Amino acid sequence: MAEYTLEVTTGSMLHAGTFDNLYVTLIGTERQSERTQLTGFGLDDKTGKVGTYSVTTLFSLGCLLLLKLERDPFHESQEKDWFCSKIVVKTPEEDEILFPCHRWLSSGEFVLLRGGREYVSQHWKDDDFFGYQFLNGANPYIIQRCSKLPSNFPVTEEMVKPFLANGSSLAAEMSKGNIFISDYKILDGLPTRILDGKPAVLTAALCLLYLNPGKKLLPIAIQLGQQPSEENPIFLPSDLESDWLLAKIFVRFADTLYNQVIIHLLNVHLLAEVFSVATLRNLPTIHPLHKLLIPHHRHTLHTIILGRTLLYGPGTFFANSSLGVDGVTELFRRGLSQMTYTSLCLPENIAARGLESVPNFYYRDDALRLWSITNSFVKKMVAYFYPSDSEVAADSELQEWVNEIFYYGFLGNGHSGIPSSLQTVEELIKFVTMVIFTSSVQHHPVNHAQVPLGTYPKQRFDEPAALQMIKDFQAELSSLSVAIAKRNSELELPYNYLDPKKIENSVTI
């Protein structure tokens, strides 16, 4: 048996409590708990009350991801709403996971809460955690090694010397490869939405980071605009705590915007749509590449169509964002014009940014292993069905497929490096690996995958050799999952995002 202890905290405002029955369901990477009733008598009308409860399961749920909290719709109490501040869950593995709520719940209402370890809530202001997120947060795709400062980022030796190792200098640390930069120049000059008669604030920030002798990545200088001036100063860790924190928050806002629009929506969702449509239009169901790719297109078009309904148009997400529809559209245009084949192929991407040897870069470690496993699987499959380069070049359906991706997905931009045709087995292996990786691993959802990476739910292949290749692929993914779990058990802050068991086989959300 596995026991989970829950501490449920009522808000501090007047009449925040409840006598109603509550129900919780814990959702983990392995399974979910039964719907469990919590009596409301521990959460009466006293403010700030904490009730302690337990949820018991036959087996561990794995890594906790979500908590479903429900308020009894049939209880006959007089109070109208209950304010839940937070729920802290102590797992059988002795982890404490915080599920922030901070909202009122009416009778019969439920809410899904996403878990965050206490570590995050305790360390979000810390410089080392701020630096850590450039490697292992939502957007590990923009940071790069810095060997020379941009001319528009006039950081001096005197500014940053106090934050470097004793006796060192900025030039010396650059030569050692210990200086990094995140530059959000792509956001510069974007139109923003008008709020209360004024344009919404958007910072095209630059952030300089230092890998110190303790192997921690720390921010040492921040400039919030691309053009230096008295009105656009360089912020330093020695500034007022509130000023430095606010500068970091503006950087994080730019980082989040870039991630959601460019990395998440453009580079994953919209590319996955292009790949799906090209496959359905050009590769017949008996084609080996159709059989190989179609599980990685599952529900992608449904997701994109629904997404457009929710994101575009008056009153939708883009219209209400700081950029507005026009700003988002321009950011899409810039992002597509800068997209390259190198940026989509992870080993080349990591090398181009000079991040091969950065310590504690768990995204890179796990993603490169996933690329390697996927590439090995694709190599075996492609070599089986295409024994020679001439067979690749002669496959007209294959050529139409990649040509359509080039012209409709990348608007025929030859500078992108995206191929418009494939002439060799090696070229085909690399391209198909990129398509599968983009449509699955790069989405790296934090929710439990309904159809995990490597799943081929319908037996589309009849060849015993191909079926064995699929089994081998799944076995390698399973071994990686075990290795990641072992690594994470030794980390203060585990990195779970690229556990193969949690990676959806396609873009479905």
Short mmCIF file of C-alpha atoms in Angstrom, two decimals:
data_model
loop_
_atom_site.label_atom_id
_atom_site.label_comp_id
_atom_site.label_asym_id
_atom_site.label_seq_id
_atom_site.Cartn_x
_atom_site.Cartn_y
_atom_site.Cartn_z
CA MET A 1 0.00 0.00 0.00
CA ALA A 2 1.11 3.58 -0.70
CA GLU A 3 -0.11 6.49 1.44
CA TYR A 4 -0.20 10.12 0.34
CA THR A 5 -0.65 12.79 3.03
CA LEU A 6 -2.47 15.96 1.98
CA GLU A 7 -2.39 19.31 3.76
CA VAL A 8 -5.25 21.43 2.43
CA THR A 9 -5.03 25.15 3.30
CA THR A 10 -7.99 27.53 3.31
CA GLY A 11 -7.45 31.15 2.31
CA SER A 12 -6.86 33.92 4.84
CA MET A 13 -9.86 36.06 3.89
CA LEU A 14 -13.13 36.23 5.85
CA HIS A 15 -15.58 33.32 5.37
CA ALA A 16 -13.10 31.40 3.22
CA GLY A 17 -13.79 28.02 4.88
CA THR A 18 -16.29 25.27 4.18
CA PHE A 19 -18.13 22.42 5.88
CA ASP A 20 -18.73 20.71 2.53
CA ASN A 21 -17.28 17.38 1.54
CA LEU A 22 -14.39 17.61 -0.88
CA TYR A 23 -13.00 15.01 -3.27
CA VAL A 24 -9.51 14.60 -4.65
CA THR A 25 -7.97 12.44 -7.36
CA LEU A 26 -4.19 12.25 -7.61
CA ILE A 27 -2.81 11.73 -11.13
CA GLY A 28 0.71 10.42 -11.62
CA THR A 29 2.91 9.17 -14.44
CA GLU A 30 2.07 5.53 -13.69
CA ARG A 31 -1.58 5.60 -12.63
CA GLN A 32 -4.16 7.66 -10.76
CA SER A 33 -5.82 7.25 -7.37
CA GLU A 34 -9.45 6.54 -6.70
CA ARG A 35 -11.69 9.56 -6.15
CA THR A 36 -11.26 10.08 -2.41
CA GLN A 37 -13.60 11.99 -0.10
CA LEU A 38 -12.19 14.59 2.30
CA THR A 39 -14.54 15.81 5.01
CA GLY A 40 -14.85 19.58 5.17
CA PHE A 41 -15.05 19.73 8.96
CA GLY A 42 -11.32 20.40 9.18
CA LEU A 43 -11.77 23.45 6.95
CA ASP A 44 -14.52 25.34 8.74
CA ASP A 45 -15.11 29.07 8.52
CA LYS A 46 -11.90 29.95 10.33
CA THR A 47 -9.48 31.61 7.94
CA GLY A 48 -6.14 30.06 7.11
CA LYS A 49 -7.24 26.66 8.40
CA VAL A 50 -5.16 23.60 7.45
CA GLY A 51 -6.78 20.19 7.19
CA THR A 52 -4.71 17.00 7.01
CA TYR A 53 -5.98 13.99 5.06
CA SER A 54 -4.67 10.83 3.45
CA VAL A 55 -5.17 9.10 0.12
CA THR A 56 -4.22 5.42 -0.05
CA THR A 57 -3.42 3.45 -3.19
CA LEU A 58 -2.30 -0.11 -3.84
CA PHE A 59 0.81 1.04 -5.68
CA SER A 60 2.83 4.21 -6.09
CA LEU A 61 1.35 6.59 -8.67
CA GLY A 62 4.80 7.51 -10.01
CA CYS A 63 5.71 11.17 -10.34
CA LEU A 64 2.68 13.26 -9.34
CA LEU A 65 1.52 15.55 -12.13
CA LEU A 66 -2.02 16.71 -11.42
CA LEU A 67 -4.49 16.90 -8.57
CA LYS A 68 -8.22 17.04 -9.30
CA LEU A 69 -10.08 18.86 -6.53
CA GLU A 70 -13.89 18.74 -6.41
CA ARG A 71 -16.45 20.33 -4.12
CA ASP A 72 -19.53 18.26 -3.28
CA PRO A 73 -22.49 19.49 -5.36
CA PHE A 74 -25.09 17.88 -3.06
CA HIS A 75 -23.93 18.98 0.38
CA GLU A 76 -26.50 21.24 2.07
CA SER A 77 -24.19 23.76 3.73
CA GLN A 78 -25.07 27.45 3.76
CA GLU A 79 -21.81 28.97 2.55
CA LYS A 80 -21.67 29.80 -1.13
CA ASP A 81 -17.97 29.46 -1.98
CA TRP A 82 -14.78 28.07 -0.47
CA PHE A 83 -11.33 29.54 -1.06
CA CYS A 84 -8.56 26.97 -1.42
CA SER A 85 -5.11 28.48 -1.02
CA LYS A 86 -2.94 25.42 -1.68
CA ILE A 87 -2.55 21.70 -1.22
CA VAL A 88 0.77 20.11 -0.25
CA VAL A 89 1.09 16.38 -0.91
CA LYS A 90 3.68 14.24 0.85
CA THR A 91 4.36 11.12 -1.21
CA PRO A 92 5.42 7.64 -0.04
CA GLU A 93 8.85 8.52 -1.45
CA GLU A 94 9.03 11.41 1.06
CA ASP A 95 8.73 14.11 -1.60
CA GLU A 96 6.65 17.19 -0.86
CA ILE A 97 4.82 18.58 -3.89
CA LEU A 98 2.97 21.87 -3.85
CA PHE A 99 -0.30 22.28 -5.78
CA PRO A 100 -1.12 26.03 -5.74
CA CYS A 101 -4.83 26.85 -6.11
CA HIS A 102 -5.61 30.40 -4.85
CA ARG A 103 -9.20 30.47 -6.03
CA TRP A 104 -12.81 30.24 -4.90
CA LEU A 105 -14.71 27.01 -5.62
CA SER A 106 -18.49 26.92 -5.82
CA SER A 107 -20.63 23.92 -4.97
CA GLY A 108 -20.11 21.20 -7.60
CA GLU A 109 -17.10 22.93 -9.14
CA PHE A 110 -13.79 21.16 -9.77
CA VAL A 111 -10.31 22.31 -10.70
CA LEU A 112 -7.21 20.54 -12.04
CA LEU A 113 -4.08 21.68 -10.22
CA ARG A 114 -0.58 21.22 -11.60
CA GLY A 115 2.10 20.22 -9.12
CA GLY A 116 5.26 22.12 -8.42
CA ARG A 117 7.86 21.05 -5.91
CA GLU A 118 8.39 23.24 -2.89
CA TYR A 119 11.84 23.92 -4.30
CA VAL A 120 10.40 26.14 -7.02
CA SER A 121 8.23 28.20 -4.69
CA GLN A 122 11.18 28.66 -2.33
CA HIS A 123 13.87 29.46 -4.90
CA TRP A 124 12.16 31.36 -7.73
CA LYS A 125 13.97 34.59 -6.81
CA ASP A 126 17.42 32.96 -6.66
CA ASP A 127 19.95 33.78 -9.36
CA ASP A 128 21.15 30.18 -9.70
CA PHE A 129 17.60 28.93 -10.25
CA PHE A 130 17.04 31.72 -12.78
CA GLY A 131 20.13 30.51 -14.66
CA TYR A 132 19.11 26.86 -14.32
CA GLN A 133 15.88 27.56 -16.20
CA PHE A 134 17.77 28.62 -19.34
CA LEU A 135 19.04 25.03 -19.52
CA ASN A 136 16.22 22.97 -18.04
CA GLY A 137 13.15 25.19 -18.05
CA ALA A 138 10.48 25.60 -20.70
CA ASN A 139 12.84 27.23 -23.21
CA PRO A 140 16.36 25.71 -23.42
CA TYR A 141 16.55 26.76 -27.08
CA ILE A 142 17.88 30.32 -27.05
CA ILE A 143 20.90 30.42 -24.72
CA GLN A 144 24.29 30.18 -26.43
CA ARG A 145 27.97 30.47 -25.57
CA CYS A 146 29.28 34.03 -25.88
CA SER A 147 32.83 34.65 -27.14
CA LYS A 148 32.24 38.30 -28.00
CA LEU A 149 29.70 40.78 -26.67
CA PRO A 150 27.23 42.27 -29.15
CA SER A 151 28.08 45.90 -29.92
CA ASN A 152 24.71 46.99 -28.51
CA PHE A 153 25.36 45.36 -25.11
CA PRO A 154 28.19 47.50 -23.60
CA VAL A 155 28.98 45.46 -20.49
CA THR A 156 32.36 46.49 -19.06
CA GLU A 157 34.93 44.59 -17.05
CA GLU A 158 34.29 46.86 -14.06
CA MET A 159 30.56 46.11 -14.11
CA VAL A 160 30.84 42.34 -13.81
CA LYS A 161 34.22 41.79 -12.11
CA PRO A 162 32.61 41.47 -8.63
CA PHE A 163 30.51 38.55 -9.86
CA LEU A 164 33.35 36.53 -11.40
CA ALA A 165 35.85 34.22 -9.74
CA ASN A 166 38.50 36.03 -7.68
CA GLY A 167 41.14 37.60 -9.89
CA SER A 168 39.33 36.70 -13.11
CA SER A 169 38.00 38.95 -15.84
CA LEU A 170 35.21 38.91 -18.39
CA ALA A 171 37.71 38.41 -21.23
CA ALA A 172 39.35 35.51 -19.40
CA GLU A 173 36.06 33.80 -18.66
CA MET A 174 34.97 34.22 -22.28
CA SER A 175 38.17 32.54 -23.45
CA LYS A 176 37.44 29.65 -21.07
CA GLY A 177 33.94 29.29 -22.51
CA ASN A 178 32.19 30.26 -19.28
CA ILE A 179 30.13 33.21 -20.55
CA PHE A 180 26.71 32.73 -22.15
CA ILE A 181 24.04 35.00 -23.57
CA SER A 182 20.32 34.95 -24.22
CA ASP A 183 19.38 37.60 -26.77
CA TYR A 184 15.73 38.31 -27.57
CA LYS A 185 16.40 40.69 -30.46
CA ILE A 186 13.70 38.96 -32.51
CA LEU A 187 11.15 40.76 -30.30
CA ASP A 188 12.57 44.23 -31.01
CA GLY A 189 10.09 46.69 -32.48
CA LEU A 190 7.11 44.34 -32.54
CA PRO A 191 3.74 46.10 -32.44
CA THR A 192 1.91 45.55 -29.16
CA ARG A 193 -1.68 45.77 -28.04
CA ILE A 194 -3.00 49.11 -26.79
CA LEU A 195 -4.00 48.96 -23.11
CA ASP A 196 -5.59 51.99 -21.44
CA GLY A 197 -4.42 54.15 -24.32
CA LYS A 198 -0.80 52.99 -24.14
CA PRO A 199 1.14 50.25 -25.97
CA ALA A 200 1.76 47.18 -23.82
CA VAL A 201 5.34 46.90 -22.60
CA LEU A 202 7.54 44.39 -24.42
CA THR A 203 11.26 44.03 -23.70
CA ALA A 204 13.68 42.69 -26.31
CA ALA A 205 16.11 41.84 -23.53
CA LEU A 206 19.74 40.70 -23.45
CA CYS A 207 20.94 38.60 -20.53
CA LEU A 208 24.59 37.72 -19.84
CA LEU A 209 25.28 34.62 -17.75
CA TYR A 210 28.37 33.18 -16.07
CA LEU A 211 29.17 29.53 -15.37
CA ASN A 212 30.98 29.83 -12.05
CA PRO A 213 33.54 27.43 -10.53
CA GLY A 214 30.71 25.75 -8.64
CA LYS A 215 29.13 24.81 -12.01
CA LYS A 216 26.17 27.13 -11.46
CA LEU A 217 24.91 29.35 -14.27
CA LEU A 218 24.30 32.85 -12.91
CA PRO A 219 23.00 36.06 -14.52
CA ILE A 220 25.54 38.86 -14.26
CA ALA A 221 24.11 41.61 -16.51
CA ILE A 222 20.70 42.41 -18.02
CA GLN A 223 19.71 45.04 -20.57
CA LEU A 224 15.99 45.24 -21.27
CA GLY A 225 16.14 46.87 -24.70
CA GLN A 226 18.31 46.42 -27.77
CA GLN A 227 19.59 50.01 -27.90
CA PRO A 228 21.70 51.08 -24.90
CA SER A 229 20.96 54.51 -23.43
CA GLU A 230 20.44 56.27 -20.11
CA GLU A 231 16.82 55.19 -20.26
CA ASN A 232 17.91 51.61 -21.03
CA PRO A 233 20.61 50.87 -18.43
CA ILE A 234 22.39 47.62 -17.69
CA PHE A 235 21.10 46.00 -14.51
CA LEU A 236 23.51 44.11 -12.23
CA PRO A 237 23.15 41.71 -9.28
CA SER A 238 24.51 44.50 -7.03
CA ASP A 239 21.55 46.77 -7.81
CA LEU A 240 18.63 47.10 -5.43
CA GLU A 241 17.10 43.68 -4.87
CA SER A 242 13.75 44.85 -6.25
CA ASP A 243 15.34 46.33 -9.38
CA TRP A 244 17.36 43.18 -10.12
CA LEU A 245 14.35 40.94 -9.52
CA LEU A 246 12.17 43.06 -11.81
CA ALA A 247 14.82 42.94 -14.53
CA LYS A 248 14.88 39.13 -14.28
CA ILE A 249 11.08 39.04 -14.46
CA PHE A 250 11.13 41.06 -17.69
CA VAL A 251 13.70 38.64 -19.14
CA ARG A 252 11.53 35.70 -18.12
CA PHE A 253 8.52 37.35 -19.78
CA ALA A 254 10.45 37.76 -23.06
CA ASP A 255 11.65 34.17 -22.74
CA THR A 256 8.12 32.86 -22.19
CA LEU A 257 6.73 34.84 -25.12
CA TYR A 258 9.48 33.58 -27.43
CA ASN A 259 8.97 30.03 -26.25
CA GLN A 260 5.20 29.97 -26.65
CA VAL A 261 5.00 31.66 -30.05
CA ILE A 262 8.21 30.51 -31.78
CA ILE A 263 9.35 27.28 -30.15
CA HIS A 264 6.03 25.78 -29.11
CA LEU A 265 3.50 26.98 -31.67
CA LEU A 266 5.56 27.69 -34.81
CA ASN A 267 8.41 25.18 -34.54
CA VAL A 268 6.31 22.31 -33.21
CA HIS A 269 2.56 22.64 -33.73
CA LEU A 270 2.56 24.34 -37.11
CA LEU A 271 5.48 22.30 -38.46
CA ALA A 272 3.78 19.11 -37.29
CA GLU A 273 0.71 20.23 -39.25
CA VAL A 274 2.83 20.68 -42.39
CA PHE A 275 4.37 17.23 -41.94
CA SER A 276 0.94 15.64 -41.38
CA VAL A 277 -0.71 17.22 -44.41
CA ALA A 278 2.26 16.38 -46.65
CA THR A 279 2.16 12.75 -45.51
CA LEU A 280 -1.58 12.42 -46.08
CA ARG A 281 -1.42 14.11 -49.49
CA ASN A 282 1.63 12.39 -50.95
CA LEU A 283 2.33 9.06 -49.27
CA PRO A 284 -0.26 6.30 -49.86
CA THR A 285 -1.14 4.08 -46.93
CA ILE A 286 0.95 1.21 -48.31
CA HIS A 287 4.06 3.39 -48.51
CA PRO A 288 6.62 2.41 -45.83
CA LEU A 289 7.14 6.04 -44.82
CA HIS A 290 3.40 6.50 -44.37
CA LYS A 291 3.35 3.49 -42.05
CA LEU A 292 6.36 4.82 -40.18
CA LEU A 293 5.11 8.40 -39.78
CA ILE A 294 1.34 8.16 -39.40
CA PRO A 295 1.43 7.35 -35.64
CA HIS A 296 3.37 10.60 -35.20
CA HIS A 297 0.56 12.54 -36.92
CA ARG A 298 -2.21 11.16 -34.69
CA HIS A 299 -4.77 13.88 -33.82
CA THR A 300 -2.37 16.62 -34.98
CA LEU A 301 -4.76 18.18 -37.49
CA HIS A 302 -7.64 18.06 -35.01
CA THR A 303 -5.45 19.82 -32.45
CA ILE A 304 -4.31 22.53 -34.87
CA ILE A 305 -7.84 23.23 -36.14
CA LEU A 306 -9.13 23.57 -32.58
CA GLY A 307 -6.09 25.67 -31.67
CA ARG A 308 -6.76 28.15 -34.47
CA THR A 309 -10.30 28.59 -33.21
CA LEU A 310 -9.06 29.36 -29.71
CA LEU A 311 -6.03 31.46 -30.66
CA TYR A 312 -7.12 33.64 -33.59
CA GLY A 313 -9.92 36.13 -34.05
CA PRO A 314 -11.58 38.79 -31.85
CA GLY A 315 -11.61 38.03 -28.15
CA THR A 316 -9.30 35.02 -28.48
CA PHE A 317 -5.92 34.34 -26.87
CA PHE A 318 -3.78 36.23 -29.39
CA ALA A 319 -6.12 39.20 -29.48
CA ASN A 320 -5.87 39.50 -25.69
CA SER A 321 -2.11 38.94 -25.46
CA SER A 322 0.38 41.76 -25.02
CA LEU A 323 1.31 41.49 -28.72
CA GLY A 324 -2.18 41.27 -30.14
CA VAL A 325 -2.87 39.48 -33.42
CA ASP A 326 -0.68 41.82 -35.51
CA GLY A 327 2.30 41.43 -33.20
CA VAL A 328 2.01 37.67 -33.06
CA THR A 329 1.70 37.49 -36.85
CA GLU A 330 4.86 39.55 -37.30
CA LEU A 331 6.69 37.38 -34.77
CA PHE A 332 5.62 34.30 -36.74
CA ARG A 333 7.01 35.90 -39.90
CA ARG A 334 10.34 36.67 -38.27
CA GLY A 335 10.56 33.23 -36.70
CA LEU A 336 9.89 31.43 -39.98
CA SER A 337 12.39 33.55 -41.89
CA GLN A 338 15.09 32.64 -39.34
CA MET A 339 14.27 28.94 -39.06
CA THR A 340 16.96 26.62 -40.39
CA TYR A 341 17.45 22.92 -40.88
CA THR A 342 20.31 23.11 -38.36
CA SER A 343 18.01 24.55 -35.72
CA LEU A 344 15.60 21.62 -36.16
CA CYS A 345 18.28 18.92 -35.95
CA LEU A 346 19.20 18.72 -32.29
CA PRO A 347 22.86 17.60 -32.42
CA GLU A 348 23.67 20.41 -34.87
CA ASN A 349 21.59 22.89 -32.86
CA ILE A 350 23.46 22.13 -29.63
CA ALA A 351 26.84 22.34 -31.39
CA ALA A 352 25.96 25.61 -33.15
CA ARG A 353 25.16 27.20 -29.79
CA GLY A 354 28.34 25.87 -28.18
CA LEU A 355 26.53 23.95 -25.46
CA GLU A 356 28.12 20.51 -25.81
CA SER A 357 29.97 20.58 -22.49
CA VAL A 358 27.77 22.71 -20.22
CA PRO A 359 27.24 20.80 -16.94
CA ASN A 360 23.82 20.00 -15.46
CA PHE A 361 22.13 20.47 -18.85
CA TYR A 362 19.60 17.67 -18.47
CA TYR A 363 17.45 18.73 -21.42
CA ARG A 364 20.46 18.33 -23.72
CA ASP A 365 21.48 15.00 -22.20
CA ASP A 366 18.02 13.44 -22.45
CA ALA A 367 17.10 14.99 -25.80
CA LEU A 368 20.35 13.93 -27.48
CA ARG A 369 19.83 10.39 -26.24
CA LEU A 370 16.28 10.45 -27.62
CA TRP A 371 17.55 11.81 -30.95
CA SER A 372 20.13 9.02 -31.08
CA ILE A 373 17.59 6.29 -30.27
CA THR A 374 15.12 7.67 -32.81
CA ASN A 375 17.81 8.07 -35.45
CA SER A 376 19.01 4.50 -34.93
CA PHE A 377 15.46 3.20 -35.34
CA VAL A 378 14.84 5.29 -38.47
CA LYS A 379 18.20 4.23 -39.92
CA LYS A 380 17.27 0.55 -39.64
CA MET A 381 13.81 1.11 -41.09
CA VAL A 382 14.97 3.25 -44.00
CA ALA A 383 17.88 0.93 -44.84
CA TYR A 384 15.47 -2.01 -44.91
CA PHE A 385 13.08 -0.37 -47.39
CA TYR A 386 15.68 1.68 -49.32
CA PRO A 387 18.83 -0.43 -49.80
CA SER A 388 20.45 2.13 -52.10
CA ASP A 389 20.60 5.86 -52.82
CA SER A 390 19.12 5.31 -56.27
CA GLU A 391 15.90 3.96 -54.74
CA VAL A 392 15.52 7.08 -52.64
CA ALA A 393 16.07 9.36 -55.64
CA ALA A 394 13.64 7.34 -57.79
CA ASP A 395 10.74 7.36 -55.29
CA SER A 396 8.47 10.03 -56.81
CA GLU A 397 6.00 9.94 -53.89
CA LEU A 398 8.81 10.54 -51.43
CA GLN A 399 10.14 13.42 -53.52
CA GLU A 400 6.69 15.03 -53.72
CA TRP A 401 6.39 14.69 -49.93
CA VAL A 402 9.64 16.49 -49.09
CA ASN A 403 9.09 19.06 -51.85
CA GLU A 404 5.69 19.97 -50.44
CA ILE A 405 7.18 20.39 -46.96
CA PHE A 406 9.84 22.69 -48.41
CA TYR A 407 7.45 24.90 -50.37
CA TYR A 408 4.44 25.03 -48.05
CA GLY A 409 6.19 24.69 -44.69
CA PHE A 410 9.23 26.86 -45.39
CA LEU A 411 7.89 28.94 -48.29
CA GLY A 412 10.66 27.72 -50.57
CA ASN A 413 13.34 29.50 -48.55
CA GLY A 414 16.59 28.01 -49.86
CA HIS A 415 18.62 29.86 -47.21
CA SER A 416 16.93 27.73 -44.52
CA GLY A 417 18.90 24.67 -45.57
CA ILE A 418 15.70 22.63 -45.66
CA PRO A 419 15.99 20.18 -48.58
CA SER A 420 13.49 20.27 -51.43
CA SER A 421 14.52 16.79 -52.52
CA LEU A 422 16.31 13.81 -51.00
CA GLN A 423 18.90 11.95 -53.04
CA THR A 424 20.59 9.59 -50.58
CA VAL A 425 19.69 7.15 -47.83
CA GLU A 426 21.57 9.28 -45.28
CA GLU A 427 19.63 12.40 -46.26
CA LEU A 428 16.36 10.54 -45.86
CA ILE A 429 17.35 9.15 -42.45
CA LYS A 430 18.22 12.60 -41.14
CA PHE A 431 15.03 14.20 -42.49
CA VAL A 432 12.69 11.52 -41.14
CA THR A 433 14.43 11.63 -37.76
CA MET A 434 13.83 15.38 -37.65
CA VAL A 435 10.15 14.95 -38.53
CA ILE A 436 9.54 12.34 -35.81
CA PHE A 437 11.61 14.22 -33.22
CA THR A 438 9.82 17.52 -33.91
CA SER A 439 6.39 15.89 -33.76
CA SER A 440 7.01 14.15 -30.44
CA VAL A 441 10.07 14.92 -28.31
CA GLN A 442 10.16 18.66 -29.02
CA HIS A 443 6.61 18.98 -27.72
CA HIS A 444 7.76 17.32 -24.46
CA PRO A 445 4.48 17.73 -22.59
CA VAL A 446 4.59 17.56 -18.81
CA ASN A 447 1.34 15.66 -18.68
CA HIS A 448 1.28 11.88 -18.88
CA ALA A 449 1.20 10.75 -22.50
CA GLN A 450 -1.89 8.82 -23.60
CA VAL A 451 0.11 7.21 -26.41
CA PRO A 452 3.81 7.35 -25.42
CA LEU A 453 6.66 7.77 -27.88
CA GLY A 454 7.43 4.60 -29.82
CA THR A 455 3.88 3.25 -29.79
CA TYR A 456 2.60 1.76 -33.04
CA PRO A 457 -0.97 0.90 -31.99
CA LYS A 458 -1.98 -0.60 -35.33
CA GLN A 459 0.15 -3.23 -36.98
CA ARG A 460 0.73 -1.43 -40.25
CA PHE A 461 3.92 -3.32 -41.00
CA ASP A 462 3.71 -6.99 -41.99
CA GLU A 463 7.45 -7.59 -42.30
CA PRO A 464 8.88 -9.48 -39.29
CA ALA A 465 12.09 -7.46 -39.53
CA ALA A 466 10.19 -4.16 -39.27
CA LEU A 467 8.14 -5.42 -36.33
CA GLN A 468 11.33 -6.42 -34.53
CA MET A 469 12.79 -2.97 -35.17
CA ILE A 470 9.76 -1.42 -33.45
CA LYS A 471 10.22 -3.72 -30.45
CA ASP A 472 13.89 -2.79 -30.24
CA PHE A 473 12.99 0.91 -30.44
CA GLN A 474 10.52 0.54 -27.59
CA ALA A 475 13.05 -1.40 -25.50
CA GLU A 476 15.66 1.35 -25.90
CA LEU A 477 13.13 3.98 -24.89
CA SER A 478 12.21 1.92 -21.85
CA SER A 479 15.87 1.60 -20.85
CA LEU A 480 16.30 5.36 -21.17
CA SER A 481 13.26 5.88 -18.95
CA VAL A 482 14.88 3.73 -16.26
CA ALA A 483 18.17 5.64 -16.57
CA ILE A 484 16.40 9.00 -16.25
CA ALA A 485 14.54 7.80 -13.14
CA LYS A 486 17.83 6.70 -11.57
CA ARG A 487 19.48 10.03 -12.41
CA ASN A 488 16.53 11.99 -11.05
CA SER A 489 16.56 10.08 -7.77
CA GLU A 490 19.91 11.72 -7.04
CA LEU A 491 18.86 15.27 -7.99
CA GLU A 492 17.46 17.88 -5.64
CA LEU A 493 15.30 19.11 -8.51
CA PRO A 494 14.49 16.17 -10.84
CA TYR A 495 14.21 16.73 -14.59
CA ASN A 496 11.26 14.61 -15.74
CA TYR A 497 10.15 16.34 -18.93
CA LEU A 498 11.87 14.02 -21.39
CA ASP A 499 11.11 10.71 -19.75
CA PRO A 500 9.97 8.67 -22.80
CA LYS A 501 6.93 7.44 -20.85
CA LYS A 502 5.72 11.05 -20.67
CA ILE A 503 6.38 12.04 -24.30
CA GLU A 504 3.34 11.88 -26.54
CA ASN A 505 3.88 10.09 -29.86
CA SER A 506 2.42 13.08 -31.71
CA VAL A 507 1.13 16.62 -31.16
CA THR A 508 -2.26 15.98 -29.58
CA ILE A 509 -2.69 18.88 -27.17
#
